[in-house]
Coordinates of C-alpha atoms in Angstrom, one line a residue:
M1165 CA 95.0 -91.7 -99.3
K1166 CA 92.1 -90.5 -101.8
Q1167 CA 89.6 -92.5 -99.6
R1168 CA 90.7 -90.6 -96.4
P1169 CA 88.1 -87.8 -97.0
F1170 CA 84.9 -90.3 -97.6
I1171 CA 85.2 -91.7 -94.4
G1172 CA 86.3 -88.2 -92.6
L1173 CA 82.7 -87.3 -93.6
A1174 CA 81.5 -91.1 -92.7
L1175 CA 82.4 -90.1 -89.3
I1176 CA 81.4 -86.8 -88.7
S1177 CA 77.8 -88.1 -90.2
L1178 CA 77.7 -91.0 -87.8
L1179 CA 78.6 -88.8 -84.9
I1180 CA 75.4 -86.7 -86.0
Y1181 CA 73.4 -89.5 -86.1
I1182 CA 74.2 -90.7 -83.0
S1183 CA 74.2 -87.4 -81.2
F1184 CA 70.6 -87.1 -83.0
Y1185 CA 69.5 -90.8 -81.7
F1186 CA 70.6 -90.2 -77.9
K1187 CA 69.0 -86.7 -77.8
I1188 CA 65.7 -87.9 -78.7
F1189 CA 66.3 -91.2 -76.2
K1190 CA 66.6 -88.6 -73.7
N1191 CA 64.3 -86.9 -73.9
N1192 CA 61.6 -89.9 -74.4
K1193 CA 63.1 -90.8 -71.1
D1194 CA 62.4 -87.3 -69.4
N1195 CA 58.9 -87.8 -70.9
I1196 CA 59.0 -91.6 -69.3
I1197 CA 59.6 -90.1 -65.7
K1198 CA 58.2 -87.0 -65.7
N1199 CA 54.4 -88.2 -67.5
G1200 CA 54.5 -92.0 -65.4
N1201 CA 53.5 -93.5 -69.3
L1202 CA 50.6 -95.2 -67.7
Q1203 CA 49.1 -97.8 -69.7
N1204 CA 45.7 -96.6 -71.1
N1205 CA 44.5 -94.3 -72.8
N1206 CA 42.3 -92.4 -71.6
Q1207 CA 42.2 -88.8 -71.6
Y1208 CA 42.7 -87.2 -68.3
D1209 CA 41.0 -84.2 -67.3
N1210 CA 42.6 -81.0 -65.1
I1211 CA 41.6 -78.7 -63.3
Q1212 CA 44.0 -76.0 -60.8
S1213 CA 43.5 -74.9 -57.6
S1214 CA 44.2 -72.0 -55.5
Y1215 CA 46.0 -73.2 -53.0
L1216 CA 47.3 -71.0 -50.7
N1217 CA 47.8 -67.3 -52.4
N1218 CA 45.3 -68.0 -55.1
N1219 CA 48.3 -69.1 -57.5
N1220 CA 48.3 -72.2 -60.0
T1221 CA 51.1 -73.9 -58.8
N1222 CA 51.5 -75.4 -55.6
D1223 CA 54.1 -72.8 -54.7
Y1224 CA 53.2 -71.8 -51.1
F1225 CA 54.3 -68.1 -51.0
N1226 CA 53.1 -64.9 -52.7
D1227 CA 54.0 -64.3 -56.5
Q1228 CA 56.0 -61.9 -55.5
F1229 CA 58.6 -64.3 -54.6
K1230 CA 58.9 -67.9 -56.6
F1231 CA 61.4 -69.8 -54.5
R1232 CA 61.1 -73.2 -56.2
N1233 CA 58.7 -73.9 -59.6
F1234 CA 56.4 -76.5 -58.3
V1235 CA 54.5 -78.6 -61.0
K1236 CA 51.1 -77.6 -61.3
N1237 CA 48.7 -79.8 -59.5
E1238 CA 46.0 -82.1 -61.0
L1239 CA 43.1 -82.5 -59.7
L1240 CA 39.6 -84.2 -59.1
L1241 CA 36.9 -83.3 -61.1
S1242 CA 34.1 -86.0 -59.8
G1243 CA 33.7 -88.9 -58.2
E1244 CA 33.5 -91.1 -61.2
D1245 CA 37.0 -89.9 -62.3
F1246 CA 38.6 -91.1 -58.5
L1247 CA 39.9 -93.5 -59.7
N1248 CA 40.7 -93.3 -63.9
N1249 CA 40.3 -90.8 -65.3
I1250 CA 42.4 -88.4 -63.4
N1251 CA 46.1 -88.6 -63.1
Y1252 CA 46.4 -86.3 -60.4
L1253 CA 49.8 -87.2 -60.2
N1254 CA 50.9 -87.2 -63.4
K1255 CA 54.7 -85.5 -63.4
L1256 CA 55.8 -87.2 -60.5
Y1257 CA 54.6 -90.9 -60.5
S1258 CA 56.2 -93.4 -63.4
V1259 CA 55.3 -97.2 -64.2
H1260 CA 57.4 -100.5 -64.1
N1261 CA 56.8 -102.8 -66.4
K1262 CA 58.8 -105.4 -64.3
N1263 CA 57.8 -108.9 -61.9
L1264 CA 58.2 -106.6 -58.8
Q1265 CA 59.5 -107.7 -55.7
Y1266 CA 58.1 -108.5 -52.3
S1267 CA 58.3 -105.3 -50.1
K1268 CA 61.3 -104.8 -47.4
I1269 CA 61.7 -103.2 -43.8
R1270 CA 64.8 -101.6 -42.1
V1271 CA 64.6 -101.0 -38.0
H1272 CA 66.2 -98.7 -36.6
N1273 CA 65.8 -98.1 -32.3
S1274 CA 67.9 -95.6 -30.6
F1275 CA 66.9 -97.3 -27.3
I1276 CA 68.1 -100.1 -25.7
N1277 CA 64.5 -101.3 -25.0
I1278 CA 64.1 -102.8 -28.9
N1279 CA 60.2 -103.2 -28.4
S1280 CA 59.4 -99.9 -27.4
I1281 CA 57.8 -97.8 -30.4
D1282 CA 58.3 -94.7 -29.4
R1283 CA 61.9 -95.2 -30.3
E1284 CA 61.7 -97.1 -33.7
T1285 CA 62.0 -95.7 -36.9
F1286 CA 61.2 -97.3 -40.1
L1287 CA 62.4 -97.1 -43.6
L1288 CA 59.7 -99.5 -45.9
E1289 CA 61.0 -100.4 -49.2
N1290 CA 58.5 -101.5 -51.9
V1291 CA 55.1 -100.8 -50.0
C1292 CA 51.8 -99.7 -51.3
V1293 CA 49.0 -97.6 -49.9
N1294 CA 45.3 -98.6 -51.1
H1295 CA 41.8 -96.3 -50.9
K1296 CA 40.9 -97.2 -47.5
G1297 CA 44.0 -95.4 -46.2
E1298 CA 45.7 -98.9 -45.8
L1299 CA 49.8 -99.7 -45.8
L1300 CA 50.3 -102.5 -47.9
F1301 CA 53.1 -105.1 -46.8
F1302 CA 54.2 -107.7 -49.7
T1303 CA 55.7 -110.7 -47.8
T1304 CA 55.7 -114.6 -48.3
K1305 CA 53.9 -116.8 -45.9
D1306 CA 57.0 -118.1 -44.3
L1307 CA 58.7 -114.9 -43.8
Y1308 CA 55.6 -113.5 -41.9
D1309 CA 55.3 -116.9 -40.3
N1310 CA 58.8 -116.9 -38.7
W1311 CA 59.4 -113.1 -38.0
L1312 CA 56.8 -110.3 -39.9
N1313 CA 54.1 -111.6 -37.4
T1314 CA 55.0 -109.5 -34.8
Y1315 CA 54.2 -106.5 -37.1
E1316 CA 50.7 -106.9 -36.7
R1317 CA 50.4 -104.7 -34.3
T1318 CA 51.0 -101.5 -34.2
I1319 CA 54.3 -101.2 -35.1
G1320 CA 55.5 -97.6 -35.1
S1321 CA 54.3 -94.0 -34.7
V1322 CA 54.5 -90.5 -36.6
Q1323 CA 54.6 -88.1 -33.7
T1324 CA 55.1 -87.7 -30.4
W1325 CA 53.2 -89.2 -27.9
S1326 CA 52.6 -92.6 -29.9
K1327 CA 50.1 -93.9 -27.8
C1328 CA 47.4 -92.5 -29.3
D1329 CA 45.0 -93.5 -32.3
R1330 CA 46.0 -90.6 -34.8
G1331 CA 49.4 -91.5 -34.8
G1332 CA 49.5 -95.9 -34.9
I1333 CA 50.5 -97.4 -38.6
S1334 CA 50.1 -100.7 -38.4
L1335 CA 50.6 -102.9 -42.1
R1336 CA 48.6 -104.6 -43.5
F1337 CA 50.4 -108.0 -45.4
V1338 CA 49.3 -109.1 -48.4
F1339 CA 51.6 -112.9 -49.6
D1340 CA 51.9 -112.5 -53.1
K1341 CA 54.0 -110.3 -55.4
I1342 CA 53.3 -106.2 -56.1
K1343 CA 51.9 -106.5 -59.2
P1344 CA 53.1 -105.1 -62.4
D1345 CA 52.2 -101.5 -63.9
V1346 CA 51.2 -100.0 -60.4
K1347 CA 51.6 -96.2 -60.5
W1348 CA 55.0 -95.6 -58.2
Y1349 CA 56.4 -92.8 -56.5
D1350 CA 60.2 -93.0 -56.9
T1351 CA 61.1 -90.1 -54.2
P1352 CA 61.8 -91.2 -50.9
T1353 CA 58.8 -89.9 -48.9
L1354 CA 58.8 -89.3 -45.0
M1355 CA 55.1 -90.1 -43.5
M1356 CA 54.6 -87.1 -40.6
V1357 CA 51.6 -86.0 -38.6
R1358 CA 51.4 -82.0 -37.9
F1359 CA 52.1 -80.8 -33.9
A1360 CA 50.9 -77.3 -33.0
A1361 CA 51.7 -76.0 -36.1
G1362 CA 49.9 -73.2 -35.6
N1363 CA 52.5 -72.1 -33.0
V1364 CA 55.6 -71.7 -34.7
G1365 CA 57.9 -73.1 -32.2
H1366 CA 56.0 -75.9 -32.0
H1367 CA 56.2 -76.6 -35.2
I1368 CA 59.9 -75.7 -35.6
A1369 CA 60.7 -77.8 -32.5
D1370 CA 58.4 -81.3 -32.1
T1371 CA 58.1 -81.3 -36.1
M1372 CA 60.3 -80.4 -38.6
V1373 CA 63.5 -80.7 -36.0
A1374 CA 61.6 -84.4 -36.4
M1375 CA 61.5 -84.2 -40.6
Q1376 CA 65.2 -83.8 -39.6
E1377 CA 66.3 -86.1 -37.5
T1378 CA 64.7 -88.9 -39.2
I1379 CA 65.9 -88.1 -42.0
E1380 CA 69.7 -89.2 -41.3
K1381 CA 69.0 -91.9 -39.6
F1382 CA 68.7 -93.6 -42.7
N1383 CA 71.8 -91.1 -44.3
L1384 CA 68.9 -89.3 -47.1
N1385 CA 69.5 -85.6 -47.8
P1386 CA 66.3 -83.4 -46.8
N1387 CA 66.1 -82.0 -50.3
N1388 CA 65.9 -85.2 -52.0
V1389 CA 63.2 -86.6 -49.7
S1390 CA 59.2 -85.9 -49.6
I1391 CA 57.3 -85.0 -47.1
L1392 CA 53.6 -86.8 -46.8
Y1393 CA 51.4 -85.3 -44.4
L1394 CA 48.6 -87.5 -43.2
D1395 CA 46.8 -84.8 -41.6
E1396 CA 44.2 -83.1 -42.5
I1397 CA 44.4 -79.8 -40.7
K1398 CA 40.0 -78.6 -40.7
Y1399 CA 37.8 -82.1 -40.1
R1400 CA 34.7 -82.4 -41.4
D1401 CA 32.3 -81.4 -39.3
D1402 CA 34.2 -77.8 -38.2
E1403 CA 31.2 -75.9 -36.7
R1404 CA 31.1 -78.5 -33.8
T1405 CA 30.6 -76.2 -30.3
D1406 CA 29.7 -78.7 -28.0
G1407 CA 33.4 -79.6 -27.3
K1408 CA 33.6 -83.0 -27.7
C1409 CA 35.5 -85.2 -29.6
S1410 CA 34.9 -86.8 -33.7
F1411 CA 36.5 -90.4 -32.6
G1412 CA 35.2 -90.0 -28.6
K1413 CA 38.3 -89.1 -26.4
C1414 CA 40.9 -87.1 -26.2
E1415 CA 44.3 -87.3 -28.2
L1416 CA 46.1 -86.6 -25.2
P1417 CA 45.3 -87.3 -21.1
F1418 CA 46.0 -83.1 -20.4
L1419 CA 43.8 -82.6 -23.5
T1420 CA 41.1 -83.8 -21.4
N1421 CA 38.6 -80.7 -18.7
P1422 CA 39.1 -82.5 -15.4
K1423 CA 35.6 -80.8 -14.5
T1424 CA 34.0 -81.8 -16.8
K1425 CA 35.5 -84.9 -18.5
D1426 CA 36.0 -83.8 -22.3
C1427 CA 37.8 -82.8 -24.8
N1428 CA 39.4 -79.4 -24.4
W1429 CA 40.9 -80.4 -28.2
C1430 CA 39.7 -83.0 -30.5
V1431 CA 41.8 -85.2 -32.3
E1432 CA 41.8 -83.2 -35.1
E1433 CA 42.7 -80.0 -33.2
V1434 CA 46.0 -81.4 -32.4
S1435 CA 47.5 -80.3 -35.8
S1436 CA 46.5 -76.6 -34.6
Y1437 CA 46.7 -76.8 -31.4
G1438 CA 44.0 -74.9 -31.4
Y1439 CA 45.3 -71.7 -33.7
N1440 CA 43.5 -70.3 -36.7
K1441 CA 43.2 -73.3 -39.2
N1442 CA 44.1 -71.3 -42.3
N1443 CA 47.0 -70.0 -41.3
T1444 CA 48.3 -73.4 -40.1
I1445 CA 48.0 -74.5 -43.0
R1446 CA 49.9 -71.8 -44.9
F1447 CA 52.4 -71.5 -42.2
S1448 CA 53.4 -75.7 -42.4
L1449 CA 53.8 -75.4 -45.9
Q1450 CA 55.9 -73.0 -46.3
M1451 CA 58.4 -73.9 -43.9
T1452 CA 58.2 -77.7 -45.2
Q1453 CA 58.5 -75.9 -48.4
L1454 CA 62.0 -74.3 -47.2
F1455 CA 62.7 -77.9 -46.0
S1456 CA 62.6 -79.5 -48.9
K1457 CA 62.8 -79.3 -52.2
Q1458 CA 60.7 -82.3 -53.8
P1459 CA 56.7 -82.0 -53.3
I1460 CA 55.0 -82.1 -50.7
L1461 CA 51.9 -84.9 -50.7
Q1462 CA 49.4 -85.6 -48.2
R1463 CA 46.5 -88.0 -47.5
C1464 CA 43.2 -86.7 -48.7
S1465 CA 39.8 -87.5 -47.3
Y1466 CA 36.5 -87.8 -49.6
T1467 CA 33.6 -89.3 -48.3
T1468 CA 31.5 -92.0 -50.2
T1469 CA 28.7 -94.3 -50.0
T1470 CA 28.3 -98.2 -49.8
H1471 CA 25.4 -100.3 -49.5
E1472 CA 25.5 -101.1 -45.4
S1473 CA 26.7 -98.5 -43.7
G1474 CA 26.2 -95.1 -45.3
E1475 CA 29.2 -93.0 -45.9
R1476 CA 32.4 -94.1 -45.6
L1477 CA 36.2 -92.3 -46.3
L1478 CA 38.4 -92.7 -49.0
F1479 CA 42.0 -91.4 -49.6
R1480 CA 43.8 -90.3 -51.3
I1481 CA 47.4 -89.4 -52.3
E1482 CA 48.0 -85.8 -53.4
R1483 CA 50.0 -82.4 -53.6
A1484 CA 48.8 -80.7 -50.5
P1485 CA 47.0 -78.9 -49.9
C1486 CA 44.0 -82.1 -50.1
P1487 CA 40.7 -80.4 -50.9
M1488 CA 39.6 -80.1 -46.7
D1489 CA 42.7 -77.7 -46.3
E1490 CA 42.3 -75.5 -49.2
I1491 CA 41.7 -71.7 -47.9
I1492 CA 39.2 -71.0 -50.8
P1493 CA 38.1 -74.6 -51.4
K1494 CA 36.7 -75.0 -54.9
R1495 CA 37.3 -78.8 -54.9
E1496 CA 34.8 -81.8 -53.8
T1497 CA 35.1 -83.5 -50.3
K1498 CA 31.8 -85.9 -51.0
L1499 CA 32.0 -88.8 -54.3
N1500 CA 28.8 -90.3 -56.0
I1501 CA 30.8 -93.6 -56.0
N1502 CA 30.7 -96.8 -54.4
F1503 CA 33.1 -97.5 -50.9
N1504 CA 33.1 -101.5 -51.6
E1505 CA 33.9 -100.8 -55.5
V1506 CA 37.1 -99.4 -55.0
S1507 CA 38.1 -99.0 -51.5
N1508 CA 40.9 -101.5 -51.8
E1509 CA 42.2 -100.7 -55.1
I1510 CA 45.9 -99.6 -54.5
N1511 CA 46.3 -96.0 -54.6
I1512 CA 49.9 -95.1 -54.7
C1513 CA 53.1 -97.2 -54.3
F1514 CA 56.4 -96.1 -52.8
K1515 CA 60.4 -97.0 -53.1
K1516 CA 61.2 -95.8 -50.0
L1517 CA 58.4 -94.9 -47.2
I1518 CA 60.2 -93.6 -43.7
F1519 CA 58.2 -93.1 -39.8
G1520 CA 58.8 -93.3 -37.1
V1521 CA 61.0 -91.6 -33.6
A1522 CA 58.2 -89.7 -32.7
D1523 CA 61.6 -87.5 -29.9
R1524 CA 59.3 -84.5 -30.2
A1525 CA 57.9 -81.8 -27.5
M1526 CA 61.1 -80.4 -26.4
I1527 CA 59.4 -76.6 -25.5
S1528 CA 57.5 -78.7 -23.2
G1529 CA 60.0 -81.9 -21.8
L1530 CA 63.5 -81.9 -20.8
D1531 CA 63.9 -85.8 -21.9
F1532 CA 63.2 -84.9 -25.3
A1533 CA 65.5 -82.0 -25.5
K1534 CA 68.8 -83.8 -24.5
F1535 CA 71.4 -84.1 -27.0
R1536 CA 69.6 -82.7 -30.3
E1537 CA 72.4 -80.1 -30.8
L1538 CA 72.2 -82.9 -34.2
G1539 CA 69.0 -82.8 -35.6
V1540 CA 68.7 -78.9 -34.2
M1541 CA 71.5 -77.4 -36.0
G1542 CA 71.2 -79.7 -39.5
L1543 CA 67.7 -78.1 -39.2
R1544 CA 69.0 -74.5 -39.3
K1545 CA 72.0 -75.3 -42.0
Q1546 CA 69.0 -77.0 -44.2
I1547 CA 66.9 -74.2 -44.4
L1548 CA 69.3 -71.4 -44.1
K1549 CA 71.0 -73.4 -47.1
N1550 CA 67.6 -73.4 -49.0
L1551 CA 67.4 -69.7 -48.7
N1552 CA 71.2 -69.1 -49.9
L1553 CA 72.1 -68.0 -46.0
Y1554 CA 73.7 -70.5 -44.5
E1555 CA 77.1 -68.8 -45.9
K1556 CA 75.8 -65.2 -44.5
V1557 CA 75.0 -66.1 -41.1
V1558 CA 78.4 -68.7 -40.5
N1559 CA 81.0 -65.8 -41.9
D1560 CA 79.3 -62.6 -40.5
D1561 CA 81.3 -59.6 -39.8
I1562 CA 80.3 -57.9 -36.7
R1563 CA 82.6 -55.1 -37.6
E1564 CA 80.2 -53.7 -39.9
R1565 CA 76.9 -53.7 -38.9
V1566 CA 76.0 -55.2 -35.3
R1567 CA 72.0 -55.8 -35.3
I1568 CA 70.2 -55.3 -31.9
G1569 CA 66.1 -56.6 -32.3
I1570 CA 63.7 -56.8 -29.4
H1571 CA 60.8 -58.4 -30.0
V1572 CA 57.1 -56.6 -30.1
K1573 CA 54.6 -58.9 -28.9
P1574 CA 51.0 -57.6 -29.2
L1575 CA 49.8 -56.9 -25.9
T1576 CA 46.5 -59.4 -26.3
G1577 CA 48.8 -62.3 -27.4
R1578 CA 47.7 -66.1 -26.3
H1579 CA 49.6 -66.4 -23.7
G1580 CA 51.0 -63.2 -22.6
N1581 CA 54.7 -63.0 -21.4
V1582 CA 54.9 -59.6 -23.6
I1583 CA 57.6 -57.3 -22.9
Y1584 CA 55.7 -54.4 -21.7
N1585 CA 58.2 -51.6 -23.0
A1586 CA 59.9 -53.6 -25.9
Q1587 CA 59.4 -50.7 -27.8
E1588 CA 60.6 -48.2 -24.9
I1589 CA 63.4 -50.7 -24.7
I1590 CA 65.0 -50.2 -28.7
S1591 CA 64.0 -46.4 -28.7
Y1592 CA 66.3 -45.6 -25.6
L1593 CA 68.9 -48.4 -26.5
S1594 CA 69.1 -46.3 -30.5
K1595 CA 69.2 -42.7 -29.1
L1596 CA 73.1 -44.2 -27.1
N1597 CA 76.1 -43.0 -28.4
W1598 CA 77.3 -47.5 -29.0
N1599 CA 80.4 -46.5 -31.2
E1600 CA 82.2 -44.5 -28.3
S1601 CA 81.8 -47.9 -26.0
F1602 CA 82.3 -50.1 -29.3
P1603 CA 84.7 -47.7 -32.1
V1604 CA 85.6 -50.8 -33.9
V1605 CA 81.9 -51.4 -35.1
K1606 CA 81.4 -49.4 -37.9
K1607 CA 77.4 -48.9 -37.7
F1608 CA 75.0 -50.2 -35.7
E1609 CA 71.1 -50.6 -35.7
F1610 CA 68.0 -51.2 -33.5
I1611 CA 65.2 -53.1 -34.6
P1612 CA 61.8 -53.0 -33.1
I1613 CA 60.5 -56.8 -34.5
I1614 CA 57.0 -57.2 -35.8
L1615 CA 56.4 -60.4 -36.5
E1616 CA 52.5 -60.3 -37.6
E1617 CA 54.1 -57.8 -40.7
M1618 CA 56.0 -60.4 -42.0
N1619 CA 55.9 -63.4 -44.5
L1620 CA 58.0 -66.5 -43.2
I1621 CA 60.7 -66.0 -45.4
E1622 CA 61.6 -61.8 -44.4
Q1623 CA 61.3 -63.4 -41.2
I1624 CA 63.9 -65.9 -41.5
E1625 CA 66.2 -63.1 -43.6
L1626 CA 65.9 -60.6 -40.9
F1627 CA 67.1 -62.5 -38.0
S1628 CA 69.9 -63.9 -40.2
T1629 CA 71.1 -60.6 -39.0
I1630 CA 70.1 -59.7 -36.2
N1631 CA 73.4 -60.1 -33.3
I1632 CA 71.9 -59.8 -30.1
Y1633 CA 67.6 -60.8 -29.5
I1634 CA 65.9 -59.3 -26.8
S1635 CA 62.6 -61.7 -26.8
T1636 CA 60.2 -63.6 -24.1
I1637 CA 59.6 -67.6 -23.9
G1638 CA 57.7 -68.5 -26.9
S1639 CA 57.5 -68.7 -30.3
G1640 CA 59.2 -65.6 -30.9
S1641 CA 62.7 -66.5 -29.3
I1642 CA 62.3 -69.9 -31.7
Y1643 CA 64.0 -67.6 -34.3
S1644 CA 67.1 -67.4 -33.1
L1645 CA 68.0 -70.3 -35.0
F1646 CA 68.7 -68.8 -37.9
M1647 CA 71.0 -66.1 -35.7
P1648 CA 74.6 -65.5 -36.9
N1649 CA 76.9 -67.5 -35.2
D1650 CA 77.9 -66.4 -31.9
S1651 CA 74.7 -64.1 -31.3
Y1652 CA 73.5 -63.5 -27.9
L1653 CA 69.8 -64.2 -26.7
I1654 CA 68.9 -62.1 -24.0
Y1655 CA 65.5 -63.7 -22.4
A1656 CA 63.1 -62.2 -20.6
P1657 CA 61.6 -64.0 -17.7
E1658 CA 57.4 -66.2 -17.2
C1659 CA 56.1 -63.5 -14.9
R1660 CA 53.0 -64.2 -12.7
F1661 CA 51.3 -62.5 -9.4
T1662 CA 51.4 -64.0 -6.3
S1663 CA 47.8 -62.9 -5.5
K1664 CA 44.6 -62.0 -6.5
E1665 CA 45.0 -58.4 -5.7
Q1666 CA 48.2 -58.4 -8.1
M1667 CA 50.1 -56.3 -5.9
A1668 CA 52.5 -58.9 -6.0
Y1669 CA 54.7 -60.7 -8.4
Q1670 CA 56.9 -64.0 -9.2
C1671 CA 59.8 -64.1 -12.4
G1672 CA 61.8 -66.9 -12.9
Q1673 CA 63.4 -68.6 -15.9
P1674 CA 61.8 -71.9 -17.3
I1675 CA 64.4 -74.4 -18.7
I1676 CA 64.8 -73.6 -22.5
Y1677 CA 64.7 -76.1 -23.6
F1678 CA 64.8 -76.3 -27.2
H1679 CA 67.3 -73.4 -26.9
T1680 CA 69.7 -75.7 -24.9
N1681 CA 70.6 -77.5 -28.4
L1682 CA 71.3 -73.8 -30.6
V1683 CA 75.0 -73.8 -30.1
H1684 CA 75.7 -70.9 -32.9
I1685 CA 73.8 -68.6 -29.7
S1686 CA 74.6 -67.8 -25.9
I1687 CA 71.5 -66.9 -23.3
F1688 CA 71.3 -64.6 -20.8
D1689 CA 69.1 -64.1 -17.9
A1690 CA 66.9 -60.8 -18.2
T1691 CA 65.3 -61.7 -15.1
P1692 CA 67.7 -59.3 -13.1
T1693 CA 66.0 -56.5 -14.8
V1694 CA 62.9 -56.7 -14.6
S1695 CA 61.2 -54.2 -13.1
K1696 CA 57.8 -54.3 -12.1
C1697 CA 55.1 -56.5 -14.0
M1698 CA 51.8 -55.6 -16.1
P1699 CA 48.4 -57.2 -16.1
L1700 CA 47.4 -59.5 -19.3
Q1701 CA 44.8 -57.0 -21.5
I1702 CA 43.1 -60.9 -21.3
P1703 CA 42.9 -62.0 -17.8
S1704 CA 44.9 -65.3 -17.4
D1705 CA 43.3 -67.7 -15.0
D1706 CA 47.4 -69.0 -14.4
G1707 CA 48.2 -65.8 -13.1
F1708 CA 50.5 -64.4 -16.3
C1709 CA 52.0 -61.1 -16.1
N1710 CA 53.8 -59.1 -19.0
P1711 CA 57.2 -58.1 -17.5
V1712 CA 58.5 -53.6 -17.3
L1713 CA 62.3 -54.5 -18.7
D1714 CA 64.4 -51.5 -16.5
Q1715 CA 66.2 -49.7 -19.3
A1716 CA 69.4 -48.7 -17.8
K1717 CA 69.8 -53.0 -16.8
V1718 CA 68.9 -53.8 -20.2
E1719 CA 71.4 -51.1 -21.2
E1720 CA 74.4 -53.4 -19.4
Q1721 CA 73.5 -56.8 -20.5
V1722 CA 73.6 -55.7 -24.1
K1723 CA 77.8 -54.1 -23.6
Q1724 CA 78.3 -57.2 -22.1
A1725 CA 77.3 -59.3 -24.9
L1726 CA 78.5 -56.7 -27.5
T1727 CA 81.8 -56.7 -24.8
M1728 CA 81.7 -60.7 -25.3
R1729 CA 80.9 -60.5 -28.8
L1730 CA 84.1 -58.5 -29.9
L1731 CA 86.7 -60.2 -27.9
N1732 CA 90.0 -61.1 -30.2
V1733 CA 88.2 -58.8 -33.2

């Protein structure tokens, strides 16, 4: 009995020691994961980039809104540091000191024709990228001869039109196991090429939906997947004025000028779709940041020299944006090193790398838009949840407040189709006595929506409160994706003059491909409300004009929408 206090003290001491030991072990383990535990003693030089908003982190929004705390990027200083002296993703990489394995491939096909690369999605395990930008697949000669040699060609695509040079993916086969101590990126990663990212509607409908669908095919959570962009928005010869593409041909056949046979847009231009490149970079990275909680990666190019053929490009995976795409450039994009000496070196290896299924073009092709509800609504849920808005839009109480918004678009817009009298309509509606017709609602608000005056998060937050939205064809209507459940979109038509004298016009409601998948809203056709059409400030070869909507008829459509919405409330 006298020994029990001693035993008790000994047990307490042992527990404290064990707790302390595991705390040290955990901290060491965290350091290994975060810092990569690279097997060399180089002193890594770090320099910070301005990125998109003159701050030192990969937060692609302004300083006032810290959506997420990003690890600071560690960047390139000089050509000699390209391979060894800069650990630019040190906190993201890990090193596995074991005899590593061969690569593996999984293929998902959405259609019966299993040989159609337009519809195939791939998940590659244990693959690497070298500084040539080649994708290395490690396997045995036997497997290659009996099965994998069918993948020697371009095996898949990361963009809508798969037969273009820009989006094709091919493998370089290596008959060996992956060597130990290479740098690994353990987070599942989706490779993408942006399409028309300078246009909000195209980027959401034609790129973001593809991200959501591709990730879901392999039962992954977007918040646990990094996005790797293979494109650089700014091309190197940014002052080219001859209208010819650097690769000698157009990205897509319909981009060719039928008279001159030159490209309207170059291969590199398709990512921005001819829009302002800085805005394209900013918007696409901001939207991607709202989609996934993992780092946004980018394949960055650097010019270098080789003894045989002059300048060649080297590639490296970095945190976005690349030096080429920095809005305020600070980093060198030309390296004073020999291409042949470093090009075959492995840059990084991925545990899981996903690409494929190029079904985008949801705005411009009906076939692509069919049966996409799961992907579209999944994207909506993903972004709204990351902004803590999803429960709000699902449980919106319309009895407390009805918000009616109209898109006030600049008359100098690129495509026209502006509601010419938008400001007058919202002013007219705001002066009516709505509580007399709908007494169950406590408050009515009428909002002229000027998208150019808000950042992306402010836009999404606003649309999460809009119950009735009056808009025209174009990107502005795509924001209905973020409206509350059981909301209404009143959609003004596309109008054109039928004669050069601009005396007569014709309006028609184009098929709203993307909107057919928005199961949380109902759509009203505002064509009957058009009273006349006004010429564009910048004349259109296609005869487009800006519709003027009859205010009293718009009022009737709004009342009809409210009557339907408030049934059984």
